[in-house]
Amino acid sequence: QVQLVESGGGLVQAGGSLRLSCAASGRTFSRGAMGWFRRTPGKEREFVAAISWNGGSTYYTDSVKGRFTISRDNAKKTGSPQMNSLSPEDSAVYYCAAGLSTAHVMSKMEQDKSWGQGSPVTISS
């Protein structure tokens, strides 16, 4: 089992930037994929971005394309999104997830998938 802890969230003015990170502990998968999701009250969880085990493939929801960039950390165990040109619509609690592949991470399957506790991101007008 992999334990994940998000960090880097906070309060940012519209147009500003944030970089989130996700620290992994416990059992890890050398070729595991990482993904990020976000959720706001009254709205279902939304996929944001994902990255393959080697960083060669990335995926983004349309609303963040061109603004968010996800990359592997130095150990290539987790994915970290650089979030630019932030707007109030980006305000949410952001969660990282680890799975067997990008398809697995983006699916609704929970077996062999780990989630972080969430990191709040608030964008002011």
Coordinates of N, CA, C and O in Angstrom, one line a residue:
Q1 N 0.8 -1.2 0.0 CA 0.0 0.0 0.0 C 0.9 1.2 0.0 O 1.8 1.3 0.7
V2 N 0.5 2.2 -0.8 CA 1.2 3.5 -0.9 C 0.5 4.5 -0.2 O -0.7 4.7 -0.3
Q3 N 1.2 5.3 0.7 CA 0.6 6.4 1.3 C 1.1 7.7 0.6 O 2.3 7.9 0.4
L4 N 0.1 8.6 0.4 CA 0.4 9.8 -0.4 C 0.0 11.0 0.5 O -1.0 11.1 1.1
V5 N 0.9 12.1 0.4 CA 0.6 13.3 1.1 C 0.9 14.5 0.2 O 2.0 14.7 -0.3
E6 N -0.2 15.3 -0.1 CA -0.1 16.4 -1.0 C 0.5 17.6 -0.2 O 0.3 17.7 1.0
S7 N 1.1 18.5 -0.9 CA 1.6 19.8 -0.4 C 1.6 20.8 -1.5 O 1.6 20.5 -2.7
G8 N 1.7 22.1 -1.1 CA 1.9 23.1 -2.1 C 0.6 23.9 -2.3 O 0.7 25.0 -3.0
G9 N -0.5 23.5 -1.8 CA -1.7 24.3 -1.9 C -1.7 25.6 -1.1 O -0.8 25.8 -0.3
G10 N -2.6 26.4 -1.4 CA -2.7 27.7 -0.6 C -3.6 28.7 -1.3 O -4.5 28.3 -2.2
L11 N -3.4 30.0 -1.0 CA -4.2 31.1 -1.5 C -3.4 31.8 -2.5 O -2.3 32.2 -2.2
V12 N -3.9 32.0 -3.7 CA -3.2 32.7 -4.8 C -4.2 33.7 -5.5 O -5.3 33.4 -5.7
Q13 N -3.6 34.8 -5.9 CA -4.4 35.8 -6.7 C -4.6 35.2 -8.1 O -3.8 34.5 -8.6
A14 N -5.7 35.6 -8.7 CA -6.0 35.2 -10.1 C -4.8 35.6 -11.0 O -4.3 36.7 -10.9
G15 N -4.4 34.7 -11.9 CA -3.3 34.9 -12.7 C -2.0 34.4 -12.2 O -1.0 34.4 -12.9
G16 N -2.0 34.0 -10.9 CA -0.8 33.5 -10.3 C -0.5 32.1 -10.5 O -1.2 31.4 -11.3
S17 N 0.4 31.5 -9.8 CA 0.9 30.2 -10.1 C 1.1 29.4 -8.8 O 1.4 30.0 -7.7
L18 N 0.9 28.1 -8.8 CA 1.2 27.2 -7.7 C 1.8 25.9 -8.3 O 1.6 25.6 -9.4
R19 N 2.6 25.3 -7.5 CA 3.1 23.9 -7.8 C 2.8 23.0 -6.7 O 3.2 23.2 -5.5
L20 N 2.0 22.0 -7.0 CA 1.7 21.0 -6.0 C 2.6 19.8 -6.1 O 3.3 19.5 -7.1
S21 N 2.8 19.1 -5.0 CA 3.6 17.9 -4.9 C 3.0 16.9 -4.1 O 2.0 17.1 -3.4
C22 N 3.5 15.7 -4.3 CA 2.9 14.5 -3.6 C 4.0 13.6 -3.2 O 4.8 13.1 -4.0
A23 N 4.1 13.4 -1.9 CA 5.1 12.6 -1.3 C 4.6 11.2 -1.0 O 3.5 11.0 -0.5
A24 N 5.3 10.2 -1.4 CA 4.9 8.8 -1.3 C 5.7 8.1 -0.3 O 6.9 8.3 -0.1
S25 N 5.1 7.2 0.5 CA 5.8 6.4 1.4 C 5.1 5.0 1.4 O 4.0 4.8 0.8
G26 N 5.7 4.1 2.2 CA 5.2 2.7 2.2 C 5.6 2.0 0.9 O 6.5 2.3 0.2
R27 N 4.7 1.0 0.5 CA 5.0 0.3 -0.7 C 4.8 1.2 -1.9 O 3.8 1.8 -2.1
T28 N 5.8 1.1 -2.8 CA 5.7 1.9 -4.0 C 5.9 1.0 -5.2 O 6.4 -0.1 -5.1
F29 N 5.4 1.5 -6.4 CA 5.5 0.7 -7.6 C 6.5 1.4 -8.5 O 6.2 2.6 -8.9
S30 N 7.5 0.8 -9.0 CA 8.5 1.4 -9.8 C 8.0 1.9 -11.1 O 8.5 2.9 -11.7
R31 N 6.9 1.3 -11.6 CA 6.3 1.8 -12.9 C 4.9 2.2 -12.7 O 4.1 2.2 -13.6
G32 N 4.6 2.7 -11.5 CA 3.3 3.2 -11.3 C 3.0 4.6 -11.9 O 4.0 5.4 -12.1
A33 N 1.8 4.9 -12.2 CA 1.4 6.2 -12.8 C 0.8 7.1 -11.7 O 0.3 6.6 -10.6
M34 N 0.9 8.4 -11.9 CA 0.3 9.3 -11.0 C -0.7 10.2 -11.6 O -0.6 10.5 -12.8
G35 N -1.7 10.6 -10.8 CA -2.7 11.5 -11.4 C -3.2 12.5 -10.3 O -2.9 12.3 -9.1
W36 N -3.8 13.5 -10.8 CA -4.4 14.5 -9.9 C -5.9 14.8 -10.2 O -6.2 14.8 -11.4
F37 N -6.6 15.0 -9.2 CA -8.1 15.2 -9.3 C -8.4 16.4 -8.4 O -7.6 16.8 -7.5
R38 N -9.5 17.0 -8.6 CA -10.0 18.1 -7.8 C -11.5 18.0 -7.5 O -12.2 17.5 -8.4
R39 N -11.9 18.6 -6.4 CA -13.3 18.5 -6.0 C -13.7 19.7 -5.3 O -12.9 20.2 -4.4
T40 N -14.9 20.3 -5.6 CA -15.5 21.4 -4.9 C -16.8 20.9 -4.3 O -17.4 20.0 -4.8
P41 N -17.3 21.6 -3.3 CA -18.6 21.2 -2.7 C -19.7 21.3 -3.7 O -19.8 22.3 -4.5
G42 N -20.5 20.3 -3.7 CA -21.6 20.2 -4.7 C -21.3 19.8 -6.1 O -22.1 19.9 -7.0
K43 N -20.0 19.5 -6.3 CA -19.6 19.1 -7.6 C -18.8 17.8 -7.6 O -18.1 17.5 -6.6
E44 N -19.0 16.9 -8.6 CA -18.3 15.6 -8.6 C -16.8 15.8 -8.8 O -16.4 16.8 -9.3
R45 N -16.1 14.8 -8.4 CA -14.7 14.8 -8.5 C -14.3 14.9 -10.0 O -14.9 14.3 -10.9
E46 N -13.3 15.8 -10.3 CA -12.9 16.1 -11.7 C -11.5 15.7 -11.9 O -10.6 16.0 -11.1
F47 N -11.2 14.9 -13.0 CA -9.9 14.6 -13.4 C -9.2 15.9 -13.8 O -9.7 16.7 -14.5
V48 N -7.9 16.0 -13.4 CA -7.1 17.2 -13.8 C -5.9 16.8 -14.7 O -5.8 17.3 -15.8
A49 N -5.1 15.9 -14.3 CA -3.9 15.5 -15.1 C -3.4 14.2 -14.6 O -3.6 13.7 -13.5
A50 N -2.6 13.5 -15.5 CA -2.0 12.3 -15.1 C -0.7 12.1 -15.9 O -0.5 12.8 -16.9
I51 N 0.2 11.3 -15.4 CA 1.5 11.1 -16.0 C 1.9 9.6 -15.9 O 1.7 9.0 -14.8
S52 N 2.5 9.1 -16.9 CA 2.9 7.7 -16.9 C 4.1 7.5 -16.0 O 4.8 8.4 -15.6
W53 N 4.5 6.2 -15.9 CA 5.6 5.8 -14.9 C 6.9 6.4 -15.3 O 7.7 6.8 -14.5
N54 N 7.2 6.6 -16.6 CA 8.4 7.2 -17.1 C 8.3 8.6 -17.5 O 9.3 9.2 -18.0
G55 N 7.2 9.2 -17.3 CA 7.0 10.6 -17.7 C 6.8 10.8 -19.2 O 6.7 12.0 -19.6
G56 N 6.7 9.8 -19.9 CA 6.6 9.9 -21.4 C 5.2 10.3 -21.9 O 5.1 10.8 -23.0
S57 N 4.2 10.0 -21.1 CA 2.9 10.3 -21.5 C 2.2 11.1 -20.4 O 2.2 10.8 -19.3
T58 N 1.5 12.2 -20.9 CA 0.8 13.1 -20.0 C -0.6 13.3 -20.5 O -0.9 13.2 -21.7
Y59 N -1.6 13.5 -19.6 CA -3.0 13.7 -19.9 C -3.5 14.9 -19.1 O -3.2 15.0 -17.9
Y60 N -4.4 15.7 -19.7 CA -4.9 16.8 -19.1 C -6.4 17.0 -19.4 O -6.8 16.7 -20.6
T61 N -7.2 17.4 -18.5 CA -8.5 17.8 -18.8 C -8.5 19.1 -19.6 O -7.6 19.9 -19.5
D62 N -9.5 19.3 -20.5 CA -9.4 20.4 -21.4 C -9.3 21.8 -20.7 O -8.6 22.7 -21.3
S63 N -9.9 21.9 -19.6 CA -9.9 23.2 -18.9 C -8.6 23.7 -18.4 O -8.4 24.8 -18.1
V64 N -7.6 22.8 -18.3 CA -6.3 23.1 -17.8 C -5.2 23.0 -18.9 O -4.0 23.4 -18.6
K65 N -5.5 22.5 -20.0 CA -4.5 22.4 -21.1 C -3.9 23.8 -21.4 O -4.6 24.8 -21.6
G66 N -2.5 23.8 -21.5 CA -1.8 25.0 -21.8 C -1.5 25.8 -20.5 O -0.7 26.8 -20.6
R67 N -2.1 25.5 -19.4 CA -1.9 26.2 -18.2 C -1.2 25.3 -17.1 O -0.4 25.8 -16.4
F68 N -1.6 24.1 -17.1 CA -1.0 23.1 -16.1 C 0.0 22.2 -16.8 O -0.3 21.8 -18.0
T69 N 1.1 21.9 -16.2 CA 2.1 21.0 -16.7 C 2.4 20.0 -15.6 O 2.9 20.4 -14.5
I70 N 2.3 18.7 -15.8 CA 2.6 17.7 -14.8 C 3.9 17.0 -15.2 O 4.2 16.8 -16.4
S71 N 4.8 16.8 -14.2 CA 6.0 16.1 -14.5 C 6.4 15.2 -13.3 O 5.8 15.3 -12.2
R72 N 7.3 14.3 -13.5 CA 7.7 13.4 -12.4 C 8.7 14.2 -11.5 O 9.4 15.1 -11.9
D73 N 8.7 13.8 -10.2 CA 9.7 14.3 -9.3 C 11.0 13.7 -9.6 O 11.2 12.9 -10.5
N74 N 12.0 14.1 -8.7 CA 13.4 13.7 -9.0 C 13.5 12.2 -8.9 O 14.4 11.6 -9.6
A75 N 12.8 11.5 -8.1 CA 12.8 10.1 -8.0 C 11.9 9.4 -9.0 O 11.9 8.2 -9.0
K76 N 11.1 10.1 -9.7 CA 10.2 9.6 -10.7 C 9.2 8.6 -10.1 O 8.8 7.6 -10.7
K77 N 8.8 9.0 -8.9 CA 7.8 8.2 -8.2 C 6.4 8.9 -8.1 O 5.4 8.2 -8.0
T78 N 6.4 10.2 -8.2 CA 5.2 11.0 -8.1 C 5.1 12.0 -9.2 O 6.2 12.3 -9.8
G79 N 4.0 12.5 -9.4 CA 3.8 13.6 -10.4 C 3.4 14.9 -9.7 O 2.7 14.9 -8.8
S80 N 4.0 16.0 -10.2 CA 3.8 17.3 -9.6 C 3.3 18.2 -10.7 O 4.0 18.5 -11.7
P81 N 2.1 18.8 -10.5 CA 1.6 19.7 -11.5 C 2.1 21.2 -11.2 O 1.9 21.6 -10.1
Q82 N 2.6 21.8 -12.2 CA 2.8 23.3 -12.2 C 1.6 23.9 -12.8 O 1.2 23.7 -13.9
M83 N 1.0 24.8 -11.9 CA -0.3 25.4 -12.3 C -0.1 26.9 -12.5 O 0.2 27.6 -11.6
N84 N -0.3 27.3 -13.7 CA -0.1 28.7 -14.1 C -1.4 29.3 -14.5 O -2.4 28.6 -14.9
S85 N -1.4 30.6 -14.6 CA -2.6 31.4 -15.0 C -3.9 31.0 -14.3 O -4.9 30.7 -14.9
L86 N -3.8 30.9 -13.0 CA -4.9 30.3 -12.2 C -6.1 31.3 -12.2 O -5.9 32.5 -12.2
S87 N -7.2 30.8 -12.2 CA -8.5 31.6 -12.1 C -9.3 31.0 -11.0 O -9.1 29.9 -10.5
P88 N -10.3 31.8 -10.5 CA -11.2 31.3 -9.5 C -11.8 29.9 -9.7 O -12.1 29.2 -8.8
E89 N -12.1 29.6 -11.0 CA -12.7 28.3 -11.3 C -11.8 27.2 -11.0 O -12.2 26.0 -11.0
D90 N -10.5 27.4 -10.8 CA -9.5 26.4 -10.4 C -9.6 26.1 -8.9 O -8.9 25.2 -8.4
S91 N -10.3 26.9 -8.1 CA -10.3 26.7 -6.7 C -11.0 25.4 -6.4 O -12.1 25.1 -6.9
A92 N -10.3 24.5 -5.6 CA -10.8 23.2 -5.2 C -9.8 22.6 -4.2 O -8.8 23.1 -4.0
V93 N -10.2 21.4 -3.7 CA -9.3 20.6 -3.0 C -8.7 19.6 -4.0 O -9.4 18.9 -4.7
Y94 N -7.4 19.6 -4.1 CA -6.7 18.8 -5.1 C -6.2 17.5 -4.4 O -5.6 17.6 -3.4
Y95 N -6.4 16.4 -5.1 CA -5.9 15.1 -4.6 C -5.0 14.4 -5.6 O -5.3 14.4 -6.8
C96 N -3.9 13.8 -5.1 CA -3.1 13.0 -5.9 C -3.5 11.6 -5.8 O -4.0 11.1 -4.7
A97 N -3.2 10.8 -6.8 CA -3.5 9.4 -6.8 C -2.4 8.6 -7.5 O -1.7 9.1 -8.4
A98 N -2.2 7.4 -7.0 CA -1.2 6.5 -7.6 C -1.8 5.2 -8.0 O -2.6 4.7 -7.3
G99 N -1.5 4.7 -9.2 CA -2.1 3.5 -9.7 C -1.1 2.8 -10.6 O 0.1 3.1 -10.7
L100 N -1.6 1.7 -11.2 CA -0.8 0.8 -12.0 C -0.5 1.4 -13.4 O 0.6 1.1 -14.0
S101 N -1.3 2.3 -13.9 CA -1.1 2.9 -15.2 C -1.9 4.2 -15.2 O -2.8 4.4 -14.4
T102 N -1.7 5.0 -16.3 CA -2.6 6.2 -16.4 C -4.0 5.8 -16.6 O -4.9 6.5 -16.1
A103 N -4.3 4.8 -17.4 CA -5.7 4.3 -17.6 C -6.3 3.9 -16.3 O -7.4 4.2 -16.0
H104 N -5.5 3.2 -15.4 CA -6.0 2.8 -14.1 C -6.3 4.0 -13.2 O -7.3 4.1 -12.6
V105 N -5.3 4.9 -13.2 CA -5.5 6.1 -12.4 C -6.8 6.9 -12.8 O -7.5 7.3 -11.9
M106 N -7.0 7.0 -14.1 CA -8.1 7.8 -14.5 C -9.4 7.0 -14.5 O -10.5 7.6 -14.7
S107 N -9.4 5.7 -14.2 CA -10.6 4.9 -14.1 C -11.2 5.1 -12.8 O -10.7 5.7 -11.9
K108 N -12.4 4.5 -12.6 CA -13.1 4.5 -11.3 C -12.7 3.3 -10.5 O -13.3 3.1 -9.4
M109 N -11.8 2.4 -10.9 CA -11.3 1.3 -10.1 C -10.5 1.8 -8.9 O -9.7 2.7 -9.1
E110 N -10.7 1.2 -7.8 CA -10.0 1.6 -6.6 C -9.0 0.5 -6.1 O -8.1 0.9 -5.3
Q111 N -9.1 -0.7 -6.6 CA -8.1 -1.7 -6.2 C -6.7 -1.3 -6.7 O -6.5 -0.9 -7.9
D112 N -5.7 -1.4 -5.8 CA -4.3 -1.1 -6.1 C -4.1 0.4 -6.4 O -3.1 0.8 -7.1
K113 N -5.1 1.2 -6.0 CA -5.0 2.7 -6.2 C -4.9 3.4 -4.8 O -5.7 3.0 -3.9
S114 N -4.0 4.3 -4.7 CA -3.9 5.1 -3.4 C -4.2 6.5 -3.6 O -4.0 7.1 -4.7
W115 N -4.7 7.2 -2.6 CA -5.1 8.6 -2.6 C -4.5 9.4 -1.5 O -4.3 8.8 -0.4
G116 N -4.1 10.6 -1.8 CA -3.7 11.5 -0.7 C -4.9 12.1 0.0 O -6.1 11.9 -0.3
Q117 N -4.6 12.9 1.0 CA -5.6 13.5 1.9 C -6.3 14.7 1.3 O -7.3 15.2 1.8
G118 N -5.7 15.3 0.3 CA -6.2 16.5 -0.3 C -5.5 17.8 0.1 O -5.1 17.9 1.3
S119 N -5.3 18.7 -0.8 CA -4.6 20.0 -0.5 C -5.5 21.1 -1.1 O -5.8 21.1 -2.3
P120 N -6.0 22.0 -0.2 CA -6.9 23.1 -0.7 C -6.1 24.1 -1.6 O -5.0 24.5 -1.2
V121 N -6.7 24.5 -2.7 CA -6.2 25.6 -3.5 C -7.3 26.6 -3.7 O -8.4 26.3 -4.1
T122 N -7.1 27.8 -3.3 CA -8.0 28.9 -3.4 C -7.5 30.0 -4.2 O -6.4 30.6 -3.9
I123 N -8.2 30.4 -5.3 CA -7.8 31.5 -6.2 C -8.8 32.7 -6.0 O -10.0 32.5 -6.2
S124 N -8.2 33.8 -5.6 CA -9.0 35.0 -5.3 C -9.1 35.8 -6.6 O -8.2 35.8 -7.4
S125 N -10.2 36.6 -6.7 CA -10.4 37.4 -7.9 C -9.6 38.7 -7.8 O -9.3 39.2 -6.8

